[in-house]
PDB file of C-alpha atoms in Angstrom:
ATOM      1  CA  MET O   1     -18.522  24.214  19.648  1.00 44.00           C
ATOM      2  CA  ARG O   2     -19.494  26.600  16.638  1.00 44.00           C
ATOM      3  CA  ALA O   3     -19.915  26.012  13.597  1.00 40.00           C
ATOM      4  CA  ASP O   4     -17.140  29.182  12.194  1.00 46.00           C
ATOM      5  CA  ARG O   5     -14.583  26.319  13.608  1.00 54.00           C
ATOM      6  CA  GLN O   6     -15.472  24.507  10.322  1.00 51.00           C
ATOM      7  CA  GLY O   7     -12.247  26.221   8.537  1.00 57.00           C
ATOM      8  CA  ASP O   8      -9.806  25.122  11.419  1.00 85.00           C
ATOM      9  CA  ALA O   9      -9.260  21.056  10.544  1.00 90.00           C
ATOM     10  CA  PRO O  10      -6.678  22.372   8.366  1.00 92.00           C
ATOM     11  CA  TRP O  11      -5.239  25.199  10.737  1.00 93.00           C
ATOM     12  CA  PHE O  12      -5.474  22.580  13.513  1.00 96.00           C
ATOM     13  CA  PHE O  13      -3.126  19.699  11.756  1.00 97.00           C
ATOM     14  CA  GLY O  14      -0.814  22.274  10.006  1.00 96.00           C
ATOM     15  CA  LEU O  15      -0.189  22.964  14.349  1.00 96.00           C
ATOM     16  CA  VAL O  16       0.036  20.009  14.813  1.00 97.00           C
ATOM     17  CA  LEU O  17       3.039  19.017  12.273  1.00 96.00           C
ATOM     18  CA  ILE O  18       5.310  22.291  13.851  1.00 96.00           C
ATOM     19  CA  LEU O  19       4.767  21.066  17.052  1.00 97.00           C
ATOM     20  CA  SER O  20       5.508  17.529  15.855  1.00 96.00           C
ATOM     21  CA  LEU O  21       9.218  18.902  14.668  1.00 95.00           C
ATOM     22  CA  PRO O  22      10.839  19.122  18.132  1.00 94.00           C
ATOM     23  CA  PHE O  23       9.907  15.936  19.272  1.00 93.00           C
ATOM     24  CA  TYR O  24      10.244  14.468  16.261  1.00 92.00           C
ATOM     25  CA  ALA O  25      14.052  15.423  16.446  1.00 92.00           C
ATOM     26  CA  LEU O  26      14.343  14.170  20.139  1.00 88.00           C
ATOM     27  CA  GLY O  27      13.738  11.155  19.084  1.00 83.00           C
ATOM     28  CA  PHE O  28      16.531  10.371  16.945  1.00 85.00           C
ATOM     29  CA  THR O  29      18.391  10.988  20.293  1.00 82.00           C
ATOM     30  CA  SER O  30      18.047   6.964  21.068  1.00 75.00           C
ATOM     31  CA  GLN O  31      16.506   7.865  23.878  1.00 76.00           C
ATOM     32  CA  ALA O  32      13.731   5.855  26.167  1.00 70.00           C
ATOM     33  CA  LEU O  33      10.715   7.533  27.563  1.00 71.00           C
ATOM     34  CA  PRO O  34      11.866   6.390  31.528  1.00 67.00           C
ATOM     35  CA  LEU O  35       8.554   5.029  31.973  1.00 63.00           C
ATOM     36  CA  ALA O  36       7.931   3.022  29.304  1.00 65.00           C
ATOM     37  CA  PRO O  37      11.840   1.916  27.524  1.00 61.00           C
ATOM     38  CA  ALA O  38      10.542   0.306  25.186  1.00 66.00           C
ATOM     39  CA  LEU O  39       9.376   3.673  23.518  1.00 73.00           C
ATOM     40  CA  PRO O  40      11.268   6.456  22.665  1.00 75.00           C
ATOM     41  CA  ILE O  41      10.882   9.988  24.150  1.00 80.00           C
ATOM     42  CA  SER O  42       9.614  11.577  21.179  1.00 82.00           C
ATOM     43  CA  ALA O  43       6.821   9.539  22.544  1.00 84.00           C
ATOM     44  CA  LEU O  44       5.623  12.729  24.538  1.00 88.00           C
ATOM     45  CA  MET O  45       4.786  14.391  21.299  1.00 93.00           C
ATOM     46  CA  ALA O  46       0.786  12.485  22.295  1.00 94.00           C
ATOM     47  CA  CYS O  47       0.442  16.245  24.041  1.00 95.00           C
ATOM     48  CA  VAL O  48       0.692  18.109  20.540  1.00 97.00           C
ATOM     49  CA  PRO O  49      -3.243  17.543  19.709  1.00 97.00           C
ATOM     50  CA  MET O  50      -4.222  18.979  23.113  1.00 97.00           C
ATOM     51  CA  ILE O  51      -2.171  21.400  22.779  1.00 96.00           C
ATOM     52  CA  ALA O  52      -3.025  22.742  19.077  1.00 96.00           C
ATOM     53  CA  GLY O  53      -6.751  22.250  19.567  1.00 95.00           C
ATOM     54  CA  LEU O  54      -6.373  24.446  23.203  1.00 95.00           C
ATOM     55  CA  VAL O  55      -4.938  27.102  21.313  1.00 94.00           C
ATOM     56  CA  LEU O  56      -6.625  27.721  18.207  1.00 94.00           C
ATOM     57  CA  VAL O  57      -9.474  27.287  20.705  1.00 93.00           C
ATOM     58  CA  THR O  58      -8.302  29.900  22.687  1.00 92.00           C
ATOM     59  CA  ARG O  59      -7.546  32.075  19.780  1.00 89.00           C
ATOM     60  CA  ARG O  60     -10.902  31.725  18.826  1.00 85.00           C
ATOM     61  CA  SER O  61     -12.848  32.044  22.064  1.00 81.00           C
ATOM     62  CA  ASP O  62     -11.063  32.627  25.010  1.00 81.00           C
ATOM     63  CA  VAL O  63      -9.191  30.530  27.784  1.00 89.00           C
ATOM     64  CA  GLY O  64     -12.621  29.521  29.007  1.00 88.00           C
ATOM     65  CA  ALA O  65     -13.631  27.893  26.300  1.00 89.00           C
ATOM     66  CA  ALA O  66      -9.902  25.452  26.112  1.00 91.00           C
ATOM     67  CA  SER O  67     -10.569  25.356  29.752  1.00 92.00           C
ATOM     68  CA  ALA O  68     -14.607  23.122  28.855  1.00 92.00           C
ATOM     69  CA  LEU O  69     -12.255  21.651  25.837  1.00 93.00           C
ATOM     70  CA  PHE O  70      -9.878  20.091  28.178  1.00 93.00           C
ATOM     71  CA  ALA O  71     -12.826  19.361  30.977  1.00 93.00           C
ATOM     72  CA  SER O  72     -14.700  17.784  27.594  1.00 90.00           C
ATOM     73  CA  ALA O  73     -12.455  14.593  27.898  1.00 92.00           C
ATOM     74  CA  PHE O  74     -12.605  14.077  31.438  1.00 92.00           C
ATOM     75  CA  ARG O  75     -16.483  14.106  31.448  1.00 88.00           C
ATOM     76  CA  PHE O  76     -18.527  10.943  32.115  1.00 88.00           C
ATOM     77  CA  ARG O  77     -22.098  12.306  33.382  1.00 86.00           C
ATOM     78  CA  THR O  78     -23.192  12.525  29.185  1.00 86.00           C
ATOM     79  CA  ILE O  79     -22.519   8.715  28.365  1.00 90.00           C
ATOM     80  CA  PRO O  80     -25.881   7.128  28.574  1.00 89.00           C
ATOM     81  CA  ASN O  81     -25.416   3.741  29.366  1.00 90.00           C
ATOM     82  CA  PRO O  82     -22.242   2.443  30.665  1.00 91.00           C
ATOM     83  CA  LEU O  83     -22.164  -0.329  28.690  1.00 94.00           C
ATOM     84  CA  TRP O  84     -20.741   2.163  25.867  1.00 94.00           C
ATOM     85  CA  ALA O  85     -17.447   2.483  28.552  1.00 95.00           C
ATOM     86  CA  LEU O  86     -17.469  -1.596  28.895  1.00 96.00           C
ATOM     87  CA  VAL O  87     -17.123  -1.936  24.792  1.00 96.00           C
ATOM     88  CA  ALA O  88     -14.904   0.792  24.780  1.00 96.00           C
ATOM     89  CA  LEU O  89     -12.733  -0.987  27.124  1.00 96.00           C
ATOM     90  CA  GLY O  90     -13.372  -4.313  26.197  1.00 95.00           C
ATOM     91  CA  TRP O  91     -13.019  -3.851  22.380  1.00 95.00           C
ATOM     92  CA  MET O  92      -9.172  -4.096  21.469  1.00 93.00           C
ATOM     93  CA  PRO O  93      -8.308  -6.281  24.002  1.00 91.00           C
ATOM     94  CA  VAL O  94     -11.023  -9.147  22.632  1.00 93.00           C
ATOM     95  CA  ALA O  95      -9.200  -7.717  18.772  1.00 92.00           C
ATOM     96  CA  PHE O  96      -5.742  -8.291  19.852  1.00 88.00           C
ATOM     97  CA  LEU O  97      -7.553 -11.990  21.196  1.00 85.00           C
ATOM     98  CA  VAL O  98      -8.797 -13.178  18.253  1.00 88.00           C
ATOM     99  CA  THR O  99      -5.660 -11.331  15.942  1.00 86.00           C
ATOM    100  CA  GLY O 100      -3.124 -13.913  18.793  1.00 80.00           C
ATOM    101  CA  GLY O 101      -5.178 -16.719  18.618  1.00 82.00           C
ATOM    102  CA  ILE O 102      -5.275 -17.017  14.880  1.00 85.00           C
ATOM    103  CA  VAL O 103      -1.439 -16.017  14.317  1.00 79.00           C
ATOM    104  CA  TRP O 104      -1.057 -18.721  16.728  1.00 77.00           C
ATOM    105  CA  LEU O 105      -3.002 -21.277  14.179  1.00 81.00           C
ATOM    106  CA  THR O 106      -1.260 -20.087  11.464  1.00 79.00           C
ATOM    107  CA  SER O 107       2.067 -20.139  13.041  1.00 71.00           C
ATOM    108  CA  ALA O 108       4.566 -22.640  13.106  1.00 53.00           C
ATOM    109  CA  THR O 109       6.065 -21.309  16.250  1.00 57.00           C
ATOM    110  CA  LEU O 110       5.073 -18.205  18.764  1.00 58.00           C
ATOM    111  CA  PRO O 111       7.459 -15.854  20.241  1.00 56.00           C
ATOM    112  CA  THR O 112       8.076 -15.970  23.615  1.00 59.00           C
ATOM    113  CA  LEU O 113       5.662 -13.879  25.751  1.00 61.00           C
ATOM    114  CA  HIS O 114       7.767 -11.628  28.488  1.00 62.00           C
ATOM    115  CA  PRO O 115       4.753 -10.919  31.534  1.00 64.00           C
ATOM    116  CA  PHE O 116       5.319  -8.114  33.268  1.00 67.00           C
ATOM    117  CA  PRO O 117       6.195  -6.475  36.811  1.00 69.00           C
ATOM    118  CA  PRO O 118       2.213  -4.949  38.199  1.00 72.00           C
ATOM    119  CA  SER O 119       4.572  -1.435  38.706  1.00 70.00           C
ATOM    120  CA  VAL O 120       5.004  -2.031  34.731  1.00 69.00           C
ATOM    121  CA  VAL O 121       1.553  -2.460  34.575  1.00 75.00           C
ATOM    122  CA  PHE O 122       0.052   0.135  36.721  1.00 78.00           C
ATOM    123  CA  SER O 123       2.618   3.094  35.185  1.00 77.00           C
ATOM    124  CA  SER O 124       1.419   2.139  31.599  1.00 78.00           C
ATOM    125  CA  PHE O 125      -2.062   2.781  32.088  1.00 84.00           C
ATOM    126  CA  VAL O 126      -1.119   5.452  33.575  1.00 87.00           C
ATOM    127  CA  LEU O 127       1.090   6.316  31.030  1.00 87.00           C
ATOM    128  CA  PHE O 128      -1.655   5.450  27.942  1.00 90.00           C
ATOM    129  CA  PHE O 129      -4.747   7.535  29.765  1.00 94.00           C
ATOM    130  CA  PHE O 130      -3.066  11.016  30.341  1.00 94.00           C
ATOM    131  CA  GLY O 131      -1.437   9.997  26.399  1.00 94.00           C
ATOM    132  CA  ALA O 132      -5.346   8.945  25.339  1.00 96.00           C
ATOM    133  CA  VAL O 133      -6.131  11.927  26.716  1.00 97.00           C
ATOM    134  CA  ALA O 134      -3.772  14.476  25.060  1.00 96.00           C
ATOM    135  CA  GLU O 135      -4.456  12.952  21.664  1.00 97.00           C
ATOM    136  CA  GLU O 136      -8.371  12.769  22.148  1.00 97.00           C
ATOM    137  CA  ILE O 137      -8.391  16.433  23.313  1.00 97.00           C
ATOM    138  CA  GLY O 138      -7.077  16.904  19.724  1.00 97.00           C
ATOM    139  CA  TRP O 139      -8.944  13.819  17.573  1.00 97.00           C
ATOM    140  CA  GLN O 140     -11.781  14.006  18.728  1.00 96.00           C
ATOM    141  CA  GLY O 141     -12.433  17.220  20.279  1.00 95.00           C
ATOM    142  CA  TYR O 142     -11.326  19.611  17.985  1.00 95.00           C
ATOM    143  CA  ALA O 143     -10.431  18.077  14.990  1.00 96.00           C
ATOM    144  CA  PHE O 144     -13.710  16.439  14.399  1.00 95.00           C
ATOM    145  CA  PRO O 145     -16.438  19.016  14.943  1.00 93.00           C
ATOM    146  CA  ALA O 146     -14.515  21.823  12.989  1.00 93.00           C
ATOM    147  CA  LEU O 147     -14.591  18.341   9.996  1.00 94.00           C
ATOM    148  CA  VAL O 148     -17.824  17.322  10.051  1.00 91.00           C
ATOM    149  CA  VAL O 149     -19.093  20.843   9.837  1.00 88.00           C
ATOM    150  CA  ARG O 150     -18.981  19.869   5.106  1.00 88.00           C
ATOM    151  CA  HIS O 151     -18.764  16.269   5.829  1.00 89.00           C
ATOM    152  CA  SER O 152     -19.880  13.502   6.526  1.00 91.00           C
ATOM    153  CA  ALA O 153     -18.917  11.788  10.196  1.00 92.00           C
ATOM    154  CA  LEU O 154     -17.712   8.857   8.024  1.00 93.00           C
ATOM    155  CA  THR O 155     -14.899  11.674   5.851  1.00 94.00           C
ATOM    156  CA  ALA O 156     -14.154  13.245   9.317  1.00 94.00           C
ATOM    157  CA  ALA O 157     -13.240  10.321  10.948  1.00 96.00           C
ATOM    158  CA  LEU O 158     -11.250   8.827   7.478  1.00 96.00           C
ATOM    159  CA  ILE O 159      -9.568  12.178   7.394  1.00 96.00           C
ATOM    160  CA  ILE O 160      -8.301  12.460  10.936  1.00 97.00           C
ATOM    161  CA  GLY O 161      -7.679   8.187  11.052  1.00 97.00           C
ATOM    162  CA  VAL O 162      -5.354   8.903   7.953  1.00 97.00           C
ATOM    163  CA  VAL O 163      -3.130  12.428   9.727  1.00 97.00           C
ATOM    164  CA  TRP O 164      -3.500   9.529  12.901  1.00 97.00           C
ATOM    165  CA  ALA O 165      -1.130   6.881  10.915  1.00 97.00           C
ATOM    166  CA  LEU O 166       1.004   9.655   9.359  1.00 97.00           C
ATOM    167  CA  TRP O 167       1.492  11.368  12.205  1.00 96.00           C
ATOM    168  CA  HIS O 168       2.754   7.816  13.482  1.00 94.00           C
ATOM    169  CA  VAL O 169       5.369   7.422  10.925  1.00 94.00           C
ATOM    170  CA  VAL O 170       8.278   8.804  12.465  1.00 91.00           C
ATOM    171  CA  PRO O 171       7.921   6.897  15.735  1.00 87.00           C
ATOM    172  CA  PHE O 172       7.756   3.833  13.942  1.00 88.00           C
ATOM    173  CA  LEU O 173      10.236   4.644  13.024  1.00 89.00           C
ATOM    174  CA  LEU O 174      12.106   5.087  15.793  1.00 83.00           C
ATOM    175  CA  LEU O 175      10.641   1.632  16.992  1.00 80.00           C
ATOM    176  CA  GLY O 176      13.088  -0.057  13.994  1.00 84.00           C
ATOM    177  CA  ARG O 177       9.380  -1.147  12.606  1.00 87.00           C
ATOM    178  CA  SER O 178       9.513  -2.181   8.663  1.00 91.00           C
ATOM    179  CA  ALA O 179       7.845   0.151   6.243  1.00 95.00           C
ATOM    180  CA  THR O 180       4.790  -3.460   5.836  1.00 95.00           C
ATOM    181  CA  TRP O 181       4.079  -2.962   9.249  1.00 91.00           C
ATOM    182  CA  ILE O 182       3.919   0.396   9.534  1.00 95.00           C
ATOM    183  CA  ILE O 183       1.857   0.526   6.361  1.00 96.00           C
ATOM    184  CA  TRP O 184      -0.677  -2.138   7.852  1.00 96.00           C
ATOM    185  CA  HIS O 185      -0.578  -0.552  11.640  1.00 94.00           C
ATOM    186  CA  GLY O 186      -1.593   2.499   9.842  1.00 96.00           C
ATOM    187  CA  LEU O 187      -5.006   1.044   7.579  1.00 97.00           C
ATOM    188  CA  ALA O 188      -5.631  -0.081  11.059  1.00 96.00           C
ATOM    189  CA  MET O 189      -5.859   3.322  13.309  1.00 97.00           C
ATOM    190  CA  LEU O 190      -7.694   4.228  10.284  1.00 97.00           C
ATOM    191  CA  LEU O 191     -10.541   1.945  10.877  1.00 97.00           C
ATOM    192  CA  MET O 192      -9.406   2.348  14.475  1.00 97.00           C
ATOM    193  CA  ARG O 193     -10.951   5.882  14.306  1.00 97.00           C
ATOM    194  CA  ILE O 194     -14.245   5.265  12.823  1.00 96.00           C
ATOM    195  CA  ILE O 195     -14.528   2.552  15.472  1.00 96.00           C
ATOM    196  CA  ILE O 196     -13.910   5.549  17.693  1.00 97.00           C
ATOM    197  CA  VAL O 197     -16.302   7.879  15.879  1.00 96.00           C
ATOM    198  CA  TRP O 198     -19.256   5.062  15.787  1.00 95.00           C
ATOM    199  CA  LEU O 199     -18.732   4.989  19.774  1.00 95.00           C
ATOM    200  CA  VAL O 200     -18.682   8.181  20.351  1.00 94.00           C
ATOM    201  CA  ALA O 201     -21.930   9.247  18.049  1.00 92.00           C
ATOM    202  CA  HIS O 202     -23.588   6.175  20.428  1.00 91.00           C
ATOM    203  CA  ALA O 203     -21.822   7.527  23.362  1.00 92.00           C
ATOM    204  CA  GLY O 204     -23.206  11.448  23.306  1.00 89.00           C
ATOM    205  CA  GLN O 205     -20.612  12.232  22.076  1.00 90.00           C
ATOM    206  CA  SER O 206     -18.642  11.902  24.782  1.00 92.00           C
ATOM    207  CA  ILE O 207     -14.714  12.360  24.024  1.00 95.00           C
ATOM    208  CA  LEU O 208     -14.139   9.701  27.690  1.00 96.00           C
ATOM    209  CA  ILE O 209     -15.270   7.005  25.714  1.00 96.00           C
ATOM    210  CA  ALA O 210     -12.244   8.027  22.919  1.00 97.00           C
ATOM    211  CA  VAL O 211     -10.432   8.105  25.014  1.00 97.00           C
ATOM    212  CA  LEU O 212     -11.208   4.794  26.708  1.00 97.00           C
ATOM    213  CA  PHE O 213     -10.339   2.955  23.844  1.00 97.00           C
ATOM    214  CA  HIS O 214      -7.601   4.494  22.393  1.00 97.00           C
ATOM    215  CA  MET O 215      -6.240   3.780  25.816  1.00 95.00           C
ATOM    216  CA  MET O 216      -6.547  -0.196  25.769  1.00 93.00           C
ATOM    217  CA  SER O 217      -5.391  -0.364  22.818  1.00 92.00           C
ATOM    218  CA  ASN O 218      -2.008   0.829  23.845  1.00 89.00           C
ATOM    219  CA  SER O 219      -2.236  -0.261  27.146  1.00 87.00           C
ATOM    220  CA  VAL O 220      -2.893  -4.029  25.136  1.00 85.00           C
ATOM    221  CA  TRP O 221      -0.306  -3.171  21.714  1.00 78.00           C
ATOM    222  CA  GLY O 222       2.952  -2.477  24.829  1.00 74.00           C
ATOM    223  CA  LEU O 223       1.360  -4.947  27.977  1.00 73.00           C
ATOM    224  CA  TYR O 224       0.054  -8.154  25.578  1.00 65.00           C
ATOM    225  CA  ALA O 225       1.586  -7.515  22.318  1.00 50.00           C
ATOM    226  CA  ASP O 226       5.183  -6.043  23.760  1.00 54.00           C
ATOM    227  CA  PHE O 227       5.041  -2.943  21.446  1.00 48.00           C
ATOM    228  CA  GLY O 228       4.549  -4.256  18.632  1.00 51.00           C
ATOM    229  CA  TYR O 229       7.074  -7.129  18.860  1.00 54.00           C
ATOM    230  CA  TYR O 230       4.404  -9.587  18.718  1.00 62.00           C
ATOM    231  CA  TYR O 231       1.408  -8.213  16.863  1.00 78.00           C
ATOM    232  CA  ASN O 232       1.025  -9.091  13.255  1.00 86.00           C
ATOM    233  CA  PRO O 233      -1.160  -5.778  11.707  1.00 91.00           C
ATOM    234  CA  LEU O 234      -2.608  -7.720   8.282  1.00 93.00           C
ATOM    235  CA  VAL O 235      -3.409  -9.826  10.690  1.00 92.00           C
ATOM    236  CA  MET O 236      -5.738  -7.279  12.933  1.00 93.00           C
ATOM    237  CA  CYS O 237      -6.976  -4.941   9.899  1.00 95.00           C
ATOM    238  CA  LEU O 238      -8.819  -8.623   9.375  1.00 94.00           C
ATOM    239  CA  VAL O 239      -9.943  -8.306  12.082  1.00 95.00           C
ATOM    240  CA  LEU O 240     -11.044  -5.270  12.336  1.00 96.00           C
ATOM    241  CA  LEU O 241     -12.698  -5.116   8.986  1.00 95.00           C
ATOM    242  CA  ALA O 242     -15.805  -7.361   9.527  1.00 93.00           C
ATOM    243  CA  PRO O 243     -17.332  -5.059  12.813  1.00 93.00           C
ATOM    244  CA  VAL O 244     -16.663  -2.036  11.086  1.00 95.00           C
ATOM    245  CA  GLY O 245     -18.228  -3.606   7.697  1.00 93.00           C
ATOM    246  CA  ALA O 246     -20.910  -3.838   9.401  1.00 91.00           C
ATOM    247  CA  VAL O 247     -20.847  -0.078  11.355  1.00 90.00           C
ATOM    248  CA  LEU O 248     -20.357   1.311   7.957  1.00 90.00           C
ATOM    249  CA  PHE O 249     -23.824  -1.353   6.661  1.00 88.00           C
ATOM    250  CA  LEU O 250     -25.824  -0.764   9.298  1.00 86.00           C
ATOM    251  CA  TRP O 251     -25.300   2.549  10.095  1.00 86.00           C
ATOM    252  CA  GLY O 252     -24.473   4.835   7.030  1.00 81.00           C
ATOM    253  CA  ALA O 253     -21.908   7.438   6.333  1.00 80.00           C
ATOM    254  CA  SER O 254     -23.496   8.775   9.802  1.00 79.00           C
ATOM    255  CA  THR O 255     -21.456   6.290  12.331  1.00 74.00           C
ATOM    256  CA  GLY O 256     -25.306   6.231  13.566  1.00 63.00           C
ATOM    257  CA  ALA O 257     -25.961   9.299  15.207  1.00 56.00           C
ATOM    258  CA  ARG O 258     -26.282  12.895  13.612  1.00 50.00           C
ATOM    259  CA  PHE O 259     -23.540  15.550  14.736  1.00 48.00           C
ATOM    260  CA  LYS O 260     -24.896  19.143  15.704  1.00 44.00           C
ATOM    261  CA  PRO O 261     -22.030  20.733  16.346  1.00 41.00           C
ATOM    262  CA  ARG O 262     -22.703  22.577  20.189  1.00 40.00           C
TER     263      ARG O 262
END
């Protein structure tokens, strides 16, 4: 990634918004996503960050650079220790279990969980994996290097986290979520972005680590929490706040490593 891309972040965020508008409009048709009927068809907008990043890379460099950006989401050889992949895969399942335990301890009644057939579980993991690939190519593969040239890794994470959360507001409204739910879940997403940046910094700047974390977050949210119906975003914020606070206390704004644009 080249340092002269530092002014491209606003263009990237603007292009993401423009490209998302048709998907927002499509969501108001009330059509469901074929492989995940609990999600509105506007969830297909997961491809938008990738498209925006690839368009801007091609415009500034060439098709080869765009291909390299796309391939970065699948590159695992840069990960210095496979344990980081396990941490990325296990972080959100543990967070959801802790959240569910707190809800169980503090609630008089709990909703009934619905087991999903294996075919739904498999298709959900496949769907969320490629959705995470498409998003993280944009957020962590393009926007983060563009921002961190001028800002600390923490500031870049906060900027992306805010945009990431706001970008999801319309889909969450289409899912029938309340304003309070959206606000708390948006704050949880902000904390998750800080965790992603910290993990990537320790895992050789591997975008695949961000993909794995993102995929598991969505998969557990969908399969364990039934796409948010059995999930308390306020409790999730409190659960994530402790490890994020520890990361910031121990590693500071650099989140563990100095990022050097390639």
